[in-house]
Tab-separated table of C-alpha atoms in Angstrom:
chain	number	residue	atom	x	y	z
A	1	GLN	CA	37.227	93.889	-21.453
A	2	LEU	CA	38.988	91.030	-20.065
A	3	GLN	CA	39.353	87.954	-22.371
A	4	LEU	CA	41.133	84.747	-22.378
A	5	GLN	CA	42.022	82.368	-25.135
A	6	GLU	CA	43.193	78.714	-24.793
A	7	SER	CA	45.720	77.447	-27.532
A	8	GLY	CA	47.735	74.278	-28.083
A	9	PRO	CA	47.495	71.123	-30.017
A	10	GLY	CA	44.189	69.465	-30.447
A	11	LEU	CA	45.837	66.156	-30.584
A	12	VAL	CA	48.359	64.604	-28.341
A	13	LYS	CA	49.633	60.936	-28.209
A	14	PRO	CA	49.299	58.718	-25.212
A	15	SER	CA	52.140	59.030	-22.622
A	16	GLU	CA	53.069	62.350	-24.048
A	17	THR	CA	52.974	65.770	-22.439
A	18	LEU	CA	49.891	67.941	-23.237
A	19	SER	CA	50.833	71.539	-23.513
A	20	LEU	CA	48.605	74.289	-23.276
A	21	THR	CA	48.762	78.353	-23.106
A	22	CYS	CA	46.304	80.901	-21.914
A	23	THR	CA	46.700	84.609	-23.534
A	24	VAL	CA	45.094	87.483	-21.525
A	25	SER	CA	44.085	90.398	-22.942
A	26	GLY	CA	42.411	93.340	-21.478
A	27	ASP	CA	44.166	93.237	-18.508
A	28	SER	CA	47.982	92.723	-17.612
A	29	ILE	CA	48.385	89.314	-15.471
A	30	SER	CA	51.281	90.944	-13.299
A	31	SER	CA	49.013	94.423	-12.338
A	32	ARG	CA	46.885	93.134	-10.096
A	33	SER	CA	46.586	90.347	-7.306
A	34	TYR	CA	44.235	87.844	-9.049
A	35	PHE	CA	44.695	84.075	-8.996
A	36	TRP	CA	44.516	82.285	-12.455
A	37	GLY	CA	43.035	78.451	-13.385
A	38	TRP	CA	42.496	75.955	-15.400
A	39	ILE	CA	39.715	73.569	-15.117
A	40	ARG	CA	38.994	70.860	-17.700
A	41	GLN	CA	35.385	68.853	-19.044
A	42	PRO	CA	35.616	65.371	-20.841
A	43	PRO	CA	32.940	65.159	-23.636
A	44	GLY	CA	29.644	64.768	-22.032
A	45	LYS	CA	30.726	65.068	-18.406
A	46	GLY	CA	31.166	67.508	-15.682
A	47	LEU	CA	33.931	70.230	-14.661
A	48	GLU	CA	37.019	69.111	-12.840
A	49	TRP	CA	39.333	71.833	-11.283
A	50	ILE	CA	43.015	70.931	-12.360
A	51	GLY	CA	44.778	73.882	-10.200
A	52	SER	CA	45.680	77.561	-9.896
A	53	MET	CA	48.363	80.161	-9.720
A	54	SER	CA	48.583	83.097	-7.823
A	55	GLN	CA	49.990	86.451	-9.029
A	56	SER	CA	53.017	85.806	-6.992
A	57	GLY	CA	53.603	82.445	-8.713
A	58	SER	CA	52.223	80.005	-5.976
A	59	THR	CA	50.632	76.927	-7.320
A	60	TYR	CA	47.684	74.655	-6.142
A	61	TYR	CA	46.821	71.397	-7.726
A	62	ASN	CA	44.012	68.713	-7.800
A	63	PRO	CA	45.292	66.214	-5.623
A	64	SER	CA	44.398	63.781	-8.120
A	65	LEU	CA	46.423	65.434	-10.792
A	66	LYS	CA	49.187	66.681	-8.802
A	67	SER	CA	51.997	64.484	-9.746
A	68	ARG	CA	51.336	65.096	-13.437
A	69	VAL	CA	50.737	68.933	-13.465
A	70	THR	CA	52.498	72.182	-13.871
A	71	ILE	CA	50.833	75.426	-13.974
A	72	SER	CA	53.249	78.334	-14.996
A	73	VAL	CA	53.102	82.118	-15.845
A	74	ASP	CA	55.108	84.224	-18.470
A	75	THR	CA	54.129	87.491	-17.460
A	76	SER	CA	56.112	89.226	-20.471
A	77	LYS	CA	53.768	87.797	-22.579
A	78	ASN	CA	50.893	88.181	-20.398
A	79	GLN	CA	50.230	84.310	-20.731
A	80	PHE	CA	50.137	81.404	-18.445
A	81	SER	CA	50.412	77.872	-19.314
A	82	LEU	CA	49.289	74.099	-18.332
A	83	LYS	CA	51.680	70.978	-18.753
A	84	LEU	CA	49.928	67.782	-18.063
A	85	ARG	CA	52.447	64.650	-18.212
A	86	TYR	CA	51.816	61.019	-19.066
A	87	VAL	CA	48.300	61.570	-20.631
A	88	THR	CA	45.835	58.719	-21.269
A	89	ALA	CA	42.735	58.613	-23.239
A	90	ALA	CA	41.331	59.694	-19.901
A	91	ASP	CA	42.604	63.259	-20.340
A	92	THR	CA	40.498	63.941	-23.374
A	93	ALA	CA	38.438	67.067	-22.664
A	94	VAL	CA	37.752	70.310	-23.270
A	95	TYR	CA	40.465	72.454	-21.294
A	96	PHE	CA	39.149	76.220	-20.265
A	97	CYS	CA	41.303	78.521	-18.551
A	98	ALA	CA	39.931	81.170	-16.279
A	99	ARG	CA	40.578	84.261	-13.899
A	100	GLY	CA	39.375	83.931	-10.171
A	101	SER	CA	39.418	86.512	-7.411
A	102	PRO	CA	42.218	88.106	-5.425
A	103	THR	CA	41.737	85.350	-3.002
A	104	GLY	CA	41.770	82.323	-5.009
A	105	THR	CA	39.630	80.695	-7.841
A	106	THR	CA	36.653	79.706	-5.455
A	107	THR	CA	34.707	81.958	-7.794
A	108	LEU	CA	35.859	81.807	-11.843
A	109	ASN	CA	34.531	85.249	-12.791
A	110	ASN	CA	36.251	84.920	-16.348
A	111	TRP	CA	36.451	82.148	-18.626
A	112	GLY	CA	38.141	81.306	-22.176
A	113	GLN	CA	36.362	79.746	-24.772
A	114	GLY	CA	37.837	76.448	-24.067
A	115	THR	CA	39.869	73.944	-26.215
A	116	LEU	CA	39.408	70.247	-26.933
A	117	VAL	CA	42.521	68.101	-26.519
A	118	THR	CA	42.114	64.507	-27.836
A	119	VAL	CA	44.388	62.051	-26.387
A	120	SER	CA	45.029	59.149	-29.184
A	121	SER	CA	47.760	57.513	-31.150
B	1	GLN	CA	37.990	63.558	-3.391
B	2	SER	CA	34.701	62.808	-4.836
B	3	ALA	CA	32.660	65.378	-6.823
B	4	LEU	CA	29.765	67.156	-5.067
B	5	THR	CA	26.324	65.473	-5.352
B	6	GLN	CA	23.771	67.227	-7.754
B	7	PRO	CA	20.555	65.631	-9.283
B	8	PRO	CA	21.278	64.727	-12.944
B	9	SER	CA	18.285	66.392	-14.060
B	10	VAL	CA	15.307	68.957	-13.076
B	11	SER	CA	12.866	70.399	-14.824
B	12	GLY	CA	9.796	73.099	-14.819
B	13	SER	CA	7.431	75.327	-17.023
B	14	PRO	CA	7.900	78.783	-17.588
B	15	GLY	CA	7.140	80.842	-14.792
B	16	GLN	CA	7.472	78.067	-12.176
B	17	SER	CA	10.368	77.739	-9.643
B	18	VAL	CA	13.275	75.125	-9.366
B	19	THR	CA	15.736	74.447	-6.823
B	20	ILE	CA	19.085	72.617	-7.685
B	21	SER	CA	20.699	70.832	-4.573
B	22	CYS	CA	24.495	70.620	-4.068
B	23	THR	CA	25.628	68.101	-1.134
B	24	GLY	CA	28.876	67.520	-0.096
B	25	THR	CA	30.765	67.024	3.202
B	26	SER	CA	31.825	68.800	6.452
B	27	SER	CA	35.479	69.194	4.789
B	28	ASP	CA	34.214	71.227	1.773
B	29	VAL	CA	30.204	72.948	1.633
B	30	GLY	CA	29.979	72.370	5.132
B	31	SER	CA	33.246	74.093	6.370
B	32	TYR	CA	33.000	77.101	4.211
B	33	ASN	CA	30.944	79.955	2.679
B	34	LEU	CA	33.031	79.683	-0.637
B	35	VAL	CA	30.193	77.929	-2.685
B	36	SER	CA	29.406	79.038	-6.269
B	37	TRP	CA	27.070	78.128	-8.887
B	38	TYR	CA	27.808	78.036	-12.735
B	39	GLN	CA	25.372	78.126	-15.704
B	40	GLN	CA	26.620	76.436	-18.932
B	41	PRO	CA	24.662	76.567	-22.095
B	42	PRO	CA	25.522	73.714	-24.485
B	43	GLY	CA	28.772	74.501	-26.312
B	44	THR	CA	29.788	77.571	-24.202
B	45	ALA	CA	31.714	78.247	-21.118
B	46	PRO	CA	30.445	78.495	-17.856
B	47	LYS	CA	29.383	81.658	-16.425
B	48	VAL	CA	29.274	82.097	-12.685
B	49	MET	CA	25.644	83.058	-11.351
B	50	ILE	CA	26.274	82.996	-7.632
B	51	TYR	CA	29.228	83.224	-5.406
B	52	GLU	CA	30.007	82.682	-1.882
B	53	VAL	CA	26.684	80.813	-1.333
B	54	SER	CA	24.387	83.594	-1.917
B	55	ASN	CA	25.913	86.480	-3.754
B	56	ARG	CA	25.084	87.556	-7.441
B	57	PRO	CA	27.570	89.281	-9.774
B	58	SER	CA	26.039	92.126	-11.452
B	59	GLY	CA	24.120	91.256	-14.621
B	60	VAL	CA	22.430	88.063	-13.012
B	61	PRO	CA	19.103	88.228	-12.688
B	62	ASP	CA	17.429	88.633	-9.105
B	63	ARG	CA	15.661	85.248	-10.072
B	64	PHE	CA	18.478	83.460	-9.379
B	65	SER	CA	19.423	82.817	-5.567
B	66	GLY	CA	21.471	80.688	-3.299
B	67	SER	CA	21.668	79.302	0.175
B	68	LYS	CA	23.270	76.922	2.070
B	69	SER	CA	22.266	74.490	5.189
B	70	GLY	CA	25.040	72.267	6.618
B	71	ASN	CA	26.563	70.265	3.841
B	72	THR	CA	24.000	71.303	1.116
B	73	ALA	CA	24.016	74.369	-0.800
B	74	SER	CA	20.990	75.046	-3.044
B	75	LEU	CA	20.404	76.978	-6.324
B	76	SER	CA	16.857	78.426	-6.812
B	77	ILE	CA	15.473	79.689	-9.782
B	78	SER	CA	12.077	81.658	-9.938
B	79	GLY	CA	9.944	82.518	-12.642
B	80	LEU	CA	11.686	79.968	-15.066
B	81	GLN	CA	12.296	81.194	-18.644
B	82	ALA	CA	13.224	79.335	-21.698
B	83	GLU	CA	16.629	80.744	-21.789
B	84	ASP	CA	17.317	79.238	-18.213
B	85	GLU	CA	17.469	75.878	-19.861
B	86	ALA	CA	21.147	74.687	-19.361
B	87	ASP	CA	23.514	72.654	-17.115
B	88	TYR	CA	24.447	74.020	-13.831
B	89	TYR	CA	27.373	73.046	-11.920
B	90	CYS	CA	28.166	74.027	-8.131
B	91	SER	CA	31.826	74.047	-6.509
B	92	SER	CA	33.190	74.438	-3.116
B	93	TYR	CA	36.339	75.333	-1.615
B	94	THR	CA	37.978	72.463	0.150
B	95	GLY	CA	40.955	73.838	1.800
B	96	SER	CA	44.629	74.316	0.960
B	97	ASN	CA	43.420	76.337	-1.993
B	98	SER	CA	41.834	73.547	-3.749
B	99	VAL	CA	38.200	73.611	-5.532
B	100	ILE	CA	35.766	70.944	-5.938
B	101	PHE	CA	33.001	71.069	-8.583
B	102	GLY	CA	29.584	68.780	-8.544
B	103	GLY	CA	28.533	66.672	-11.088
B	104	GLY	CA	26.331	68.919	-12.835
B	105	THR	CA	22.496	69.267	-13.233
B	106	LYS	CA	20.627	69.529	-16.522
B	107	LEU	CA	17.653	72.185	-16.014
B	108	THR	CA	15.096	71.843	-18.949
B	109	VAL	CA	12.401	74.273	-19.214
B	110	LEU	CA	9.202	72.313	-20.279
């Protein structure tokens, strides 16, 4: 059974870089052609798509975050990662990783439980 | 890129039917049959209920159905049950492998 688990610091200082990892179990990131994505949800607010990455390594980002975001993969560890630079309080949110379909992340079929990241000094 | 527009809240009594709308533009909902709907009970991760406008993943009750007309997609839930109470989000493809979500709708089962 596919499982995704986010991990990383729960507290990040303003202007620093938020770094999260999603560990995938129950399937190999490199064995089949799926898209993998990151989504966030500020406390009490709605979902925001951050970006996605194909199995081949192509990346796609939310235009509003594109200048600060990098998504990458480490197939040897069966993980993919999110880096968000120059964070502010507005980046405080629960961050989810998810698996899409072979064609993209328009449908996110499997989600991690989410991890809360607070941006504060 | 503004979020898709959903009503903040809807409600219904057990057994009744409700419909949640999701309004976008001709650049997203109106251009692609790639609308999904997610159910999110409090404190949990979202779960896909509908994909590609009207398809149900296995395990999702047929009480849930989706449709689209022009720039507006809709999620209908018939035979409301207490367990349906949750936040619901729509999402749409916007082109260039980008996705946008709706603002979310809180469903209350009275």
